[in-house]
Coordinates of C-alpha atoms in Angstrom, one line a residue:
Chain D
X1 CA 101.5 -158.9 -189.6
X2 CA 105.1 -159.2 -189.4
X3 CA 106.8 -162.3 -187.9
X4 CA 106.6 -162.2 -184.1
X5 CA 109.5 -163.6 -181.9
X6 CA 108.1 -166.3 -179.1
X7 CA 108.3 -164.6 -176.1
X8 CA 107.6 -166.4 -172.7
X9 CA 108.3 -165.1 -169.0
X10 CA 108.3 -168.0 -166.3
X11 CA 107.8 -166.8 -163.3
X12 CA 108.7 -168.8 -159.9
X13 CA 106.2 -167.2 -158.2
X14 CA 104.3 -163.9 -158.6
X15 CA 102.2 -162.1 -160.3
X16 CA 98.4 -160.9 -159.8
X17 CA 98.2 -164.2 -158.2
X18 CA 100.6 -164.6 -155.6
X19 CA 101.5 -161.2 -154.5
X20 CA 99.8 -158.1 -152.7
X21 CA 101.1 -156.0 -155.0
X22 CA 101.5 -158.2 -158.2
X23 CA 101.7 -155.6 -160.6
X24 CA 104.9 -155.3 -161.5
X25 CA 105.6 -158.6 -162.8
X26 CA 102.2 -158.5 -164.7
X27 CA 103.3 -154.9 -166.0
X28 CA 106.5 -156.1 -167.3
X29 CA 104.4 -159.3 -169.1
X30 CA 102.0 -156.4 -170.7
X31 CA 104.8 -154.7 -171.7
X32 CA 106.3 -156.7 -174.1
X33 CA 102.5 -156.7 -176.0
X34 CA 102.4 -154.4 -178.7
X35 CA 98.7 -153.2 -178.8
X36 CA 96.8 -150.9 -177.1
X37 CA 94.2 -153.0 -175.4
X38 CA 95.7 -156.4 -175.2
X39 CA 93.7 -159.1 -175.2
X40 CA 94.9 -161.5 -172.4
X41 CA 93.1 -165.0 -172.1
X42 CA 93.7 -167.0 -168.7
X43 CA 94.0 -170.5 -168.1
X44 CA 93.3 -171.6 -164.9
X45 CA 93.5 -175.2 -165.3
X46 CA 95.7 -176.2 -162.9
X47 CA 94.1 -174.4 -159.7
X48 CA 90.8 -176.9 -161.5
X49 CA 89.7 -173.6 -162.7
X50 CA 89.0 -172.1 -159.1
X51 CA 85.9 -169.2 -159.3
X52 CA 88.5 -167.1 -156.8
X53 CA 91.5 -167.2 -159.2
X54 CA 89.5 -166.5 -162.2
X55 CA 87.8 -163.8 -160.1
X56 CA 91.6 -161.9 -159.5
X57 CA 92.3 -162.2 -163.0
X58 CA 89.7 -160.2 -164.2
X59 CA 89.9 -157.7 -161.6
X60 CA 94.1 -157.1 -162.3
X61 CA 93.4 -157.1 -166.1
X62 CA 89.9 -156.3 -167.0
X63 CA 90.7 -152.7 -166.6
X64 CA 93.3 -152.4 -169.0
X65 CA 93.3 -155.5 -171.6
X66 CA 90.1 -157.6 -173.5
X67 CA 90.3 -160.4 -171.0
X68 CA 89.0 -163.4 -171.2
X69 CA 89.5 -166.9 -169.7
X70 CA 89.2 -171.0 -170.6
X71 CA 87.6 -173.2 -167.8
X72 CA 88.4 -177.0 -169.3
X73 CA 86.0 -177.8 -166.3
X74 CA 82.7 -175.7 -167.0
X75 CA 82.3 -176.2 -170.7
X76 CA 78.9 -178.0 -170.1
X77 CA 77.8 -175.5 -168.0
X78 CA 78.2 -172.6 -170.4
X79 CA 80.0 -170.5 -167.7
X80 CA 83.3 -171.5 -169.0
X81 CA 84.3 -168.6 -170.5
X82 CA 85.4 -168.8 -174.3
X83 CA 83.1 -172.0 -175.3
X84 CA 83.5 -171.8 -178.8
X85 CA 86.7 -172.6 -181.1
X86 CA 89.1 -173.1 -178.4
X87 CA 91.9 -172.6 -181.0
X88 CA 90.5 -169.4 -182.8
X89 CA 89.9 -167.8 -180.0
X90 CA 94.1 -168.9 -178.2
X91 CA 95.1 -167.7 -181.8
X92 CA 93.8 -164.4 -181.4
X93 CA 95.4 -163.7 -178.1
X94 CA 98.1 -160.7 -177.0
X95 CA 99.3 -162.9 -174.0
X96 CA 98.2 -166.1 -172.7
X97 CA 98.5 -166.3 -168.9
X98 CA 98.5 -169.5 -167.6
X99 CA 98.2 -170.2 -163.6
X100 CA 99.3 -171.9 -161.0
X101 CA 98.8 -175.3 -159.4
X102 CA 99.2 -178.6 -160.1
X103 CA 100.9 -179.3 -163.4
X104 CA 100.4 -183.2 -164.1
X105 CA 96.6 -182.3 -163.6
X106 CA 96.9 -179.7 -165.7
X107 CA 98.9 -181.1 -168.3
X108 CA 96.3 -183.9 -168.5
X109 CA 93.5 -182.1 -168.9
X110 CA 95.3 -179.9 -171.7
X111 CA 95.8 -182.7 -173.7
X112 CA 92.4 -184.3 -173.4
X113 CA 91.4 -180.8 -175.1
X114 CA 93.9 -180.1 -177.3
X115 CA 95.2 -176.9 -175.4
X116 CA 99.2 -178.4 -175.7
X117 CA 98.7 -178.8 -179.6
X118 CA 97.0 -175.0 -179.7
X119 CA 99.3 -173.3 -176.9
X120 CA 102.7 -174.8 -178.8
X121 CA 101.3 -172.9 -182.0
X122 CA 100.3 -170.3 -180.0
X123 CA 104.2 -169.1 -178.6
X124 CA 105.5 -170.2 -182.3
X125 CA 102.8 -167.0 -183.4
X126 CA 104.5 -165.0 -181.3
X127 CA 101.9 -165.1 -178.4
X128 CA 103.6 -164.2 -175.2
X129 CA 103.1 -166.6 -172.8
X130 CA 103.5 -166.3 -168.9
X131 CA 102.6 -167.7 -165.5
X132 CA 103.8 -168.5 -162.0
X133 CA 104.6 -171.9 -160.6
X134 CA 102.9 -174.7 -162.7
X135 CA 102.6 -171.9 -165.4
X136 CA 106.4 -171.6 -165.5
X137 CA 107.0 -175.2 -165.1
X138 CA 104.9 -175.9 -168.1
X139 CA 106.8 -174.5 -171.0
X140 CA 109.9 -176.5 -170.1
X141 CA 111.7 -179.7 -171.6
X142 CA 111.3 -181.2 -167.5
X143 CA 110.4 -179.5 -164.7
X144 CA 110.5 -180.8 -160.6
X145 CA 107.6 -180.9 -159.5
X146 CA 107.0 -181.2 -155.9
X147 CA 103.4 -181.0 -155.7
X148 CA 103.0 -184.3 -153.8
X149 CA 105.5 -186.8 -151.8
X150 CA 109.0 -186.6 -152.8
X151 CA 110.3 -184.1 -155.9
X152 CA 110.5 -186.1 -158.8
X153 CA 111.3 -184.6 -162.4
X154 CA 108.1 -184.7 -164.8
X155 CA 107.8 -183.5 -168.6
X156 CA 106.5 -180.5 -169.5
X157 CA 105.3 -179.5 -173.2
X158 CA 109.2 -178.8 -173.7
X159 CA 109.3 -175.6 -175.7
X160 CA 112.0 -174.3 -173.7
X161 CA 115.2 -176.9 -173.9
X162 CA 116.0 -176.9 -170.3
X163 CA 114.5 -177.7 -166.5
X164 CA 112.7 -175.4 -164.4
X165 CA 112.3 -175.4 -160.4
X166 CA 110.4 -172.5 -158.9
X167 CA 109.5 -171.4 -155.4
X168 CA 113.4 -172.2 -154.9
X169 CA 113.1 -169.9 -151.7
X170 CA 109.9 -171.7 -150.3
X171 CA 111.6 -174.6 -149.1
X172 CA 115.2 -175.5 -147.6
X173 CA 115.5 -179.0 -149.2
X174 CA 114.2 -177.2 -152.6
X175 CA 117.7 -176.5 -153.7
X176 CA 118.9 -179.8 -152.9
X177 CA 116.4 -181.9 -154.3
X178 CA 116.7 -179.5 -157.8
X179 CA 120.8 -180.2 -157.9
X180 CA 120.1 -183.7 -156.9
X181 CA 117.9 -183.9 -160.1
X182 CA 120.3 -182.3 -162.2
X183 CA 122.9 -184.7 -161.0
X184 CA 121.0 -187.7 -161.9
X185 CA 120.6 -186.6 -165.5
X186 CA 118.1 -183.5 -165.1
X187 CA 118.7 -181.6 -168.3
X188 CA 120.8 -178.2 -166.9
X189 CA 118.3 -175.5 -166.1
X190 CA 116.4 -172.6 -164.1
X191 CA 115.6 -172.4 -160.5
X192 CA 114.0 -169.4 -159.8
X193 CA 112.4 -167.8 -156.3
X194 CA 109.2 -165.9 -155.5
X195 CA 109.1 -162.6 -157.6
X196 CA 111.5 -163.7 -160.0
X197 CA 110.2 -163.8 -163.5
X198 CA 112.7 -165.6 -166.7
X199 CA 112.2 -163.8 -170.0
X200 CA 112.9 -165.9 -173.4
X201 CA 112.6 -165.0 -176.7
X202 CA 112.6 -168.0 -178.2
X203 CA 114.5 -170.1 -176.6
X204 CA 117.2 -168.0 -175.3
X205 CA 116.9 -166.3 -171.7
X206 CA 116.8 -162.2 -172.7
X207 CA 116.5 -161.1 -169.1
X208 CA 115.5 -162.1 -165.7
X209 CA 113.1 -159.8 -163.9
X210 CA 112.2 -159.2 -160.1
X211 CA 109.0 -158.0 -158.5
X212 CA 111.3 -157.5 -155.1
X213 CA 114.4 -156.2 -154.5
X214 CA 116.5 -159.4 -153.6
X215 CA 114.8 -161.8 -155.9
X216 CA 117.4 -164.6 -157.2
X217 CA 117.6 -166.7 -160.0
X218 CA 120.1 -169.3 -160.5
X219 CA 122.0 -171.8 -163.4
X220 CA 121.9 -175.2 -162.3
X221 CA 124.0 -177.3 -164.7
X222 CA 126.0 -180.3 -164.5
X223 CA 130.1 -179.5 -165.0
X224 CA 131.8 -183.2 -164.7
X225 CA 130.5 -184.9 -161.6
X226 CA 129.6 -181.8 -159.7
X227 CA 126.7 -179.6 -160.0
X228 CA 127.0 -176.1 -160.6
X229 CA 124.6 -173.1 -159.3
X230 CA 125.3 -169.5 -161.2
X231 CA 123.7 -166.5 -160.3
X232 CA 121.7 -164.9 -163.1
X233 CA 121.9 -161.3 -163.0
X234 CA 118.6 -160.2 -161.7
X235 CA 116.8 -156.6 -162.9
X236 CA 115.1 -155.5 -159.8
X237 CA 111.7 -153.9 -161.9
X238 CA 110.8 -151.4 -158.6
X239 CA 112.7 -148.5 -159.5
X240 CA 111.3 -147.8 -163.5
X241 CA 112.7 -151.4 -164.2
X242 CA 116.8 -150.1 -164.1
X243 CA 119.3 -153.2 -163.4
X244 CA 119.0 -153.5 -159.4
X245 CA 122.6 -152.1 -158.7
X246 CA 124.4 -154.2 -156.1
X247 CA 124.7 -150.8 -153.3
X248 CA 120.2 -150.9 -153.4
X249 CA 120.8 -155.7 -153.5
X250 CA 123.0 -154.4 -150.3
X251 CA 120.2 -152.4 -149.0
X252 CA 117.6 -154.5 -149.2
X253 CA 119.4 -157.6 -147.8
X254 CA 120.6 -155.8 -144.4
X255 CA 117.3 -154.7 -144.4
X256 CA 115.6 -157.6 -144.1
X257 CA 118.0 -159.1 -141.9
X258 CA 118.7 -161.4 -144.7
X259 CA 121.9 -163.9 -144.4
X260 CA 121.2 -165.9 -146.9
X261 CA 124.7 -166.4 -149.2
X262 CA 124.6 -164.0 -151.6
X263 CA 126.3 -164.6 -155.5
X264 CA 127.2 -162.2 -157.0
X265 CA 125.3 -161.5 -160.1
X266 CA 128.0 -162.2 -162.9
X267 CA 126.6 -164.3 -165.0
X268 CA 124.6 -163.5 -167.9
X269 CA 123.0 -166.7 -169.8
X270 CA 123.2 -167.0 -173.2
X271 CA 121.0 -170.2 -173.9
Chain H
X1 CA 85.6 -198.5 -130.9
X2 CA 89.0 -199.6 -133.1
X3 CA 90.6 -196.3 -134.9
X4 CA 90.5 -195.9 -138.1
X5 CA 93.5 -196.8 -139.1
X6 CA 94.4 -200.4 -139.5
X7 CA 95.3 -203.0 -141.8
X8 CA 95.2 -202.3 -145.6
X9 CA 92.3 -205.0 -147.2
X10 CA 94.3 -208.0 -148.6
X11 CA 95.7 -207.4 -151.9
X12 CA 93.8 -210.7 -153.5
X13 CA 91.7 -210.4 -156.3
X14 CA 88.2 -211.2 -155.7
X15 CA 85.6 -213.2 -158.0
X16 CA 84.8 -211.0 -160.8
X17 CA 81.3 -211.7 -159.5
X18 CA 82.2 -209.8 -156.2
X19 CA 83.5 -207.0 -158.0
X20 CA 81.0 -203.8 -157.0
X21 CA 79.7 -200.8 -159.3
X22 CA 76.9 -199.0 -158.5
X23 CA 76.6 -196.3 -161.3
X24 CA 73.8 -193.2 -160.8
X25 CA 72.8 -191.0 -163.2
X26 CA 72.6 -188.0 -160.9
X27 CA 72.1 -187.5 -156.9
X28 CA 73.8 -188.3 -154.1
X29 CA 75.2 -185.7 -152.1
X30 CA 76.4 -183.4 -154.5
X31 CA 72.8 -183.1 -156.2
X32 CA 70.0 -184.2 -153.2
X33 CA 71.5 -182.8 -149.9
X34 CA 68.3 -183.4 -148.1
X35 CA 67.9 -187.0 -149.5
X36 CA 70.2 -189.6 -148.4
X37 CA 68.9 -192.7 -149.9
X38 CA 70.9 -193.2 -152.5
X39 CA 74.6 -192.6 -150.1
X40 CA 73.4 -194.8 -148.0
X41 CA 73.1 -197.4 -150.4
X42 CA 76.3 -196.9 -151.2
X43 CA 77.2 -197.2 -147.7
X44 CA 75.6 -200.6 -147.8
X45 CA 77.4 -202.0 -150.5
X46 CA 80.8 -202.4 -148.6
X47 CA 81.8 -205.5 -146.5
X48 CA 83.1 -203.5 -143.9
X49 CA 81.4 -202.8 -141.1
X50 CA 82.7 -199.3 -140.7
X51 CA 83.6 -198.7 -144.5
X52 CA 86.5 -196.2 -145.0
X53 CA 85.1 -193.9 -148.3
X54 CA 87.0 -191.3 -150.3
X55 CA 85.5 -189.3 -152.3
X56 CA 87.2 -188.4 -155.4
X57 CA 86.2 -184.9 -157.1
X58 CA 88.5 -184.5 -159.8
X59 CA 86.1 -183.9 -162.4
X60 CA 84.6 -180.8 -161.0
X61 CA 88.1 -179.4 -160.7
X62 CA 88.0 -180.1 -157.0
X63 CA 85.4 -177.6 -156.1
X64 CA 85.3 -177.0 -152.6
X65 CA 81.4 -177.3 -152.4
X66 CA 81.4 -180.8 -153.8
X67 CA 84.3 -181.8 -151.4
X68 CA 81.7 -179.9 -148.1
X69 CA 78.8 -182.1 -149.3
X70 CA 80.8 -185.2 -149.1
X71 CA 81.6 -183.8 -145.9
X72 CA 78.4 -183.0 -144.5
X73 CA 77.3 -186.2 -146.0
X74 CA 79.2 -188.8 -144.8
X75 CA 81.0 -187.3 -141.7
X76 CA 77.7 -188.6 -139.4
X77 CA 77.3 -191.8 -140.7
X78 CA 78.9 -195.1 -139.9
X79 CA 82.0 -194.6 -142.1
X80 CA 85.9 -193.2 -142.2
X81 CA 85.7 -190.7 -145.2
X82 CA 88.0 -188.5 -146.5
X83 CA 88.6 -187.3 -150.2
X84 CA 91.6 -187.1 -152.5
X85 CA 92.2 -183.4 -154.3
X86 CA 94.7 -184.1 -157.5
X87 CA 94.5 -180.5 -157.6
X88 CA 95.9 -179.6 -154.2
X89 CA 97.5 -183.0 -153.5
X90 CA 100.2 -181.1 -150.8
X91 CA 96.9 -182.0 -148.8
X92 CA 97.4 -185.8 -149.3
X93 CA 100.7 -186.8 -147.5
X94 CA 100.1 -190.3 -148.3
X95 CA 101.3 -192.1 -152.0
X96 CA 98.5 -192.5 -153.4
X97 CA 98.4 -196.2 -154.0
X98 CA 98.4 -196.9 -150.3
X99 CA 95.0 -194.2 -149.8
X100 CA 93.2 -196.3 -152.4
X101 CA 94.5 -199.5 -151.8
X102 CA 92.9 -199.3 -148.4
X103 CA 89.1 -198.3 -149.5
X104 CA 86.3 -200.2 -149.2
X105 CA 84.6 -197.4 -151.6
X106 CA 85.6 -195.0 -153.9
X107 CA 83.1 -192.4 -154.7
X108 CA 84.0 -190.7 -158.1
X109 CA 81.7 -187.1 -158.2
X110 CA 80.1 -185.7 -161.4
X111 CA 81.6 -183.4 -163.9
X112 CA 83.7 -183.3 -166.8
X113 CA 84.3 -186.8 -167.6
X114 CA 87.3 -185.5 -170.5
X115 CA 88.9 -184.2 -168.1
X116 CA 88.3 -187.0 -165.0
X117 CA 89.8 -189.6 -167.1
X118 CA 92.7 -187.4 -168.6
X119 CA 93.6 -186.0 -164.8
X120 CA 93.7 -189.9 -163.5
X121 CA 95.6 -191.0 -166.0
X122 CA 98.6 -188.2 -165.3
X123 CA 98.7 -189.3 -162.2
X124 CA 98.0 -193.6 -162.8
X125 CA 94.8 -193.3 -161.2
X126 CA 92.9 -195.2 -163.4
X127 CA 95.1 -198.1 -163.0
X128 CA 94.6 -197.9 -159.2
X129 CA 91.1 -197.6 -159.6
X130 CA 90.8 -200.8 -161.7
X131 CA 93.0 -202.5 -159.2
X132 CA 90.7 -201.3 -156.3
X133 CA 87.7 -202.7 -157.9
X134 CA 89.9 -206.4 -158.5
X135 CA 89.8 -206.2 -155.0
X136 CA 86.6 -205.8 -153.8
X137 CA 86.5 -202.2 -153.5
X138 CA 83.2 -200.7 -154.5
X139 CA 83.2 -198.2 -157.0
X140 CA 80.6 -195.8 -157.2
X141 CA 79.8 -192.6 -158.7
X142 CA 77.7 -190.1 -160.7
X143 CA 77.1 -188.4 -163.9
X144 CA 81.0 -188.4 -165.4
X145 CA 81.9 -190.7 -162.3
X146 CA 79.3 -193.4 -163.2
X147 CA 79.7 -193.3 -167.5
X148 CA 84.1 -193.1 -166.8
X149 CA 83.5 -196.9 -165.7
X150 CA 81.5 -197.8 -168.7
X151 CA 83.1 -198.5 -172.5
X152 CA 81.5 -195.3 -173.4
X153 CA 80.0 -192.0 -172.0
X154 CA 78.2 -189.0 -173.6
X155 CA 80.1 -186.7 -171.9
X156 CA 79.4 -182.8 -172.5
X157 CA 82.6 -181.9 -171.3
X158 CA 83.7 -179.7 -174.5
X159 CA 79.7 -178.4 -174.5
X160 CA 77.9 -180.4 -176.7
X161 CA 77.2 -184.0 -175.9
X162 CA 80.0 -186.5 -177.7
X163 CA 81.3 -189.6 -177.2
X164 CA 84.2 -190.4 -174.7
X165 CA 85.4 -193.9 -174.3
X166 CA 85.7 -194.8 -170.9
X167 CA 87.6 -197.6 -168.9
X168 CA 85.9 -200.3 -170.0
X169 CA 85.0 -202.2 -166.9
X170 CA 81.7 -202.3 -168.2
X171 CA 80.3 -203.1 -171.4
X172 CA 78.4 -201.0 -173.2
X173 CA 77.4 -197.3 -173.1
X174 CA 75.7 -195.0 -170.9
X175 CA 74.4 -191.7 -170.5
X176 CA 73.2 -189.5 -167.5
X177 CA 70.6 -186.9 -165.9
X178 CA 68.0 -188.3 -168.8
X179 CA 65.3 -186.1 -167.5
X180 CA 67.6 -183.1 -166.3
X181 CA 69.1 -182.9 -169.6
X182 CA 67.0 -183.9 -172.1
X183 CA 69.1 -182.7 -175.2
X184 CA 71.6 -185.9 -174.1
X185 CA 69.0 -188.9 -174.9
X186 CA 68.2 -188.0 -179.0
X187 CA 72.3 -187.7 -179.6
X188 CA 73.1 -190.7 -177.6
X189 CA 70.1 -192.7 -179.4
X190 CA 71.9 -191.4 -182.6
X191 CA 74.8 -192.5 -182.0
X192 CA 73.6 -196.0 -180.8
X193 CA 71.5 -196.1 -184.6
X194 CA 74.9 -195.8 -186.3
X195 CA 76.7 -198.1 -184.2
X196 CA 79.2 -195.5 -183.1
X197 CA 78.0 -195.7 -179.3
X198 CA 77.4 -199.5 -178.4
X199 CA 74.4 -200.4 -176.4
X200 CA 73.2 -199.2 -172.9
X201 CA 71.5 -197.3 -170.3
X202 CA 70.2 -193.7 -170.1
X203 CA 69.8 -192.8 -166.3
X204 CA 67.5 -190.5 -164.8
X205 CA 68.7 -188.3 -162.1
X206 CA 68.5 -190.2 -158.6
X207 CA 68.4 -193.8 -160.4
X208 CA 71.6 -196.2 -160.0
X209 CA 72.4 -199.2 -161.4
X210 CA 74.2 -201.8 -159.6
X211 CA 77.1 -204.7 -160.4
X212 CA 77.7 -207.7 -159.5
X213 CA 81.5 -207.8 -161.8
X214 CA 80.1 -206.7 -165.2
X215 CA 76.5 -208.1 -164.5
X216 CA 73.9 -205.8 -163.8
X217 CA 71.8 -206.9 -160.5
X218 CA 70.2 -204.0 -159.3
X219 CA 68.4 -200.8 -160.5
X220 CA 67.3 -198.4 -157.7
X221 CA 66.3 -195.3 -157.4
X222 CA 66.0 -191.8 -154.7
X223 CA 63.0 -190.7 -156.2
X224 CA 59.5 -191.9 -157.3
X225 CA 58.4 -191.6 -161.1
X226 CA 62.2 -192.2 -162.4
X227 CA 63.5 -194.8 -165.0
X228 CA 66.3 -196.7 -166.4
X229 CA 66.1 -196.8 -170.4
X230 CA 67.8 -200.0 -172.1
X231 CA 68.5 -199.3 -175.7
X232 CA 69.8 -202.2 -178.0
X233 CA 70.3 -201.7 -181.3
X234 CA 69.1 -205.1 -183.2
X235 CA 69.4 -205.4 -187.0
X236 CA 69.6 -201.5 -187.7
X237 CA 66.7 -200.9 -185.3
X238 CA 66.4 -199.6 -181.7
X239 CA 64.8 -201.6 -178.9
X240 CA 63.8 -199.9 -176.0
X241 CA 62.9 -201.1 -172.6
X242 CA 62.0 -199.2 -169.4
X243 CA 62.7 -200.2 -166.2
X244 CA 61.1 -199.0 -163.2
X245 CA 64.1 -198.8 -160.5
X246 CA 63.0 -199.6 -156.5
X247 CA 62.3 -197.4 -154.6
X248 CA 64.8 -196.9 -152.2
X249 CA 63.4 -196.8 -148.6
X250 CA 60.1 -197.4 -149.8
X251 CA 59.8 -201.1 -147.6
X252 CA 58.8 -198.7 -144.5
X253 CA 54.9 -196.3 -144.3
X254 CA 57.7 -193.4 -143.2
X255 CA 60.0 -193.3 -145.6
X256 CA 62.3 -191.1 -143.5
X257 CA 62.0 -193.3 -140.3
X258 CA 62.0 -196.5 -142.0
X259 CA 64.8 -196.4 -144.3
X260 CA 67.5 -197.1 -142.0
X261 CA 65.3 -200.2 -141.2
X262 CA 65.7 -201.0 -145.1
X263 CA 69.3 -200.2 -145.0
X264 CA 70.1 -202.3 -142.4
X265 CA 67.9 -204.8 -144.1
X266 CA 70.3 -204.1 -147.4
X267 CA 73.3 -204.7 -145.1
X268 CA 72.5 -207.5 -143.4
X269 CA 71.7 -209.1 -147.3
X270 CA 74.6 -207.7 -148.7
X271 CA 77.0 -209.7 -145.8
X272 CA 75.1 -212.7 -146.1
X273 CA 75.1 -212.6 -150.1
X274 CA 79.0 -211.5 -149.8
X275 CA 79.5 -214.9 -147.5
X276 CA 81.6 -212.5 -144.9
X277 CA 79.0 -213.6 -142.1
X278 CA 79.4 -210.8 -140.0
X279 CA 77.3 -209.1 -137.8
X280 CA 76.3 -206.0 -136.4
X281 CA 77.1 -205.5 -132.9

């Protein structure tokens, strides 16, 4: 097999998981698989492996892809999926899919089984990896997590040099609290809203995805003593995934009566 | 009657003899929903008179079933429960040293014990938990949340039984459900020959054992014909002893009308024994 380049798409939100009509996002995951029936394992680990999440995966991928999933939480009840080799059977994987939640939880619970060790040799393979929310969060240097109480920055397993806030639309104080971070010493990274999905191969961001017309996606890095927010230009994937033009952006955001201030999207990252 | 909310427990350190575990090796809500004897007990252990419990059910993942049984559990009896989700902790607006600084019990559900200890310690549970107990907070739990207090568990959290070093706050080993999973005792007994497992207690579902710091006081049990098994390992060979665990409830001819009698009974020891000196009503 030739060398495979690691590919990962954090999403901020999205997917089967988190939208009605999650496809597109999940397409644009599949598509970067090179086989004809992709096997796609699922780790729901930071939802505590909850039946109703693992339940969606299989009905978004089972039809098309060998899928499969890990429950870290029913191993001794042989209903957690894959019970054997853990690491044989990560290794073998298309696309590793990794859900949302909490990520201290599930960054615990990975370690206690090995899964960082297996997942970091995983996306060195080649394995695309990809999730919303905590599975975004988790492939970055530090991410801000504000699962509980105040947002406070935590470690992830760091294979992608930067910081990562998602759901940065969820919340009015989100983008505060993420520049805040940055401007205490935050390493310079992504914040990224609902829908929006950040492609890296390898480390370097390749393109930044939407499931919805207006999704953003946003710089944040510190120049001097200020912090600075640049747009990412955002490929709207609704319309055979061509670059969303700014006349259909226009569109969209008088349709939905949407004042939010708009950047324009200039800024292409090379990380 | 006073609301719930008051005054956190003082902050001392107690005796280490005042220091409460009460360790089951299955049962409890989560396993005997008609069969309250061994919740009640646990209900009995507190000095408070109106003990605030939170259930903690990270090892299951925080299934919402286990978090229901607490529910339908405790929400009728003479308690303020409430449980702690690490898993959807937007839920929990509180830090989470106040919510268990200001137990009188922590009940720690059954599950993957790998993963209950891993989980607390992300989040400095552990150390709460430990601090809680220094305090005079009982501690209680089943399956992986009795063996997690223990120096060692056999947990079967990656599918076979193995080894799992606990917290330590008791010495010695033990393992859980004897009679529901039988596979569990000839590993453990395997290990204890080698002297990788130290010494300690296979549990039968529905039998706890109670203690007073890191002495063991009681055994008791939810249901007739169970036992505690001591194992000690002396000069290479294995020396067993069976205990037979009391009956819960079984003071009173009814045991359904008579053990709140004996629970009462249990309370009234337990505040006298703990020197608090209070009284019901």
């Amino acid at each position: 097999m030739p060398p495979r380049i690691p590919q990962i798409v954090a999403l901020g939100g999205g997917g089967f998981s988190m939208e009605r009509d999650g496809s597109l996002l999940d397409d644009y995951v599949l598509s970067l698989v090179d086989a004809p029936r992709p096997r796609v394992c699922f780790l729901p680990t930071a939802s505590g492996d909850a039946d109703h999440y693992v339940v969606r995966f299989y009905r978004r991928f089972s039809p098309g892809c060998e899928a499969s999933h890990v429950s870290l939480f029913r191993r001794d009840q042989g209903t957690g999926g894959v019970e054997a080799d853990l690491a044989a059977h990560l290794l073998s994987q298309d696309l590793i899919y990794v859900g949302g939640g909490n990520m201290v939880s599930m960054l615990g619970a990975w370690r206690a089984h090995g899964l960082d060790s297996i997942l970091r040799r995983a996306w060195r393979r080649g394995i695309v990896m990809c999730g919303p929310s905590a599975g975004s969060l988790c492939w970055f240097e530090q991410a801000l997590s504000a699962f509980h109480g105040a947002p406070r920055p935590v470690r992830g397993l760091g294979l992608l040099p930067y910081s990562n806030c998602v759901h940065y639309d969820a919340e009015p104080a989100r983008r505060e609290e993420y520049q805040r971070a940055v401007a205490e010493g935050m390493s310079a990274g992504f914040a990224v809203e609902d829908g929006v999905g950040l492609h890296f191969r390898g480390t370097r961001l390749e393109r930044t995805v939407s499931s919805r017309p207006d999704g953003r996606a946003f710089l944040v890095e510190r120049r001097g003593a200020r912090v600075r927010e640049g747009s990412l230009a955002v490929d709207y994937l609704g319309a055979a995934g061509r670059p969303a033009g700014p006349a259909r952006r226009g569109r969209a955001s008088a349709g939905s009566g949407d004042s939010r201030r708009r950047a324009a999207p200039e800024k292409r990252v090379a990380a | 009657m006073s609301a719930p909310a008051g005054p956190a427990p003082p902050a001392e350190p107690v005796a280490p003899e005042q220091r409460t575990i009460f360790a089951m090796g299955g049962g409890g809500f989560t396993m005997e929903p008609s069969n309250p004897l061994l919740d009640d007990f646990v209900l009995s252990l507190a000095r408070a008179r109106e003990p605030r419990i939170l259930f903690l059910p990270t090892a299951s993942g925080d299934t919402t079933p286990q978090i229901n049984a607490f529910k339908a559990r405790f929400q009728g009896r003479t308690c303020v429960p409430d449980h702690l989700s690490l898993f959807r902790l937007r839920e929990t607006r509180r830090p989470l040293a106040d919510l268990i600084a200001e137990q009188d019990i922590l009940y720690v559900g059954g599950g993957s014990m790998r993963n209950l200890l891993a989980i607390w310690r992300a989040h400095g549970i552990d150390k709460l938990l430990i601090e809680a107990w220094e305090r005079g907070s009982v501690l209680a739990g089943l399956s992986a949340g009795a063996m997690c207090w223990f120096e060692w568990g056999l947990t079967r959290s990656s599918g076979p039984p193995e080894p799992l070093e606990g917290l330590g706050l008791l010495a010695g080993s033990l393992t859980v459900h004897a009679d529901g999973e039988p596979e569990r005792l000839p590993v453990w007994l395997s290990h204890l020959r080698e002297g990788t497992m130290p010494a300690g207690w296979a549990l039968d579902d529905g039998v706890g054992l109670l203690f007073a710091g890191r002495a063991l006081e009681r055994v008791v049990t939810s249901r007739p014909g169970t036992e505690a098994l001591r194992v000690d390992a002396i000069a290479g060979e294995l020396v067993r002893r069976r205990t037979q665990p009391e009956l819960l409830g079984s003071r009173a001819s009814d045991p359904l009308g008579g053990y709140d009698e004996a629970v009462e009974e249990l309370r009234r020891v337990n505040r006298l024994r703990r020197g608090t000196g209070r009284r019901r009503r």
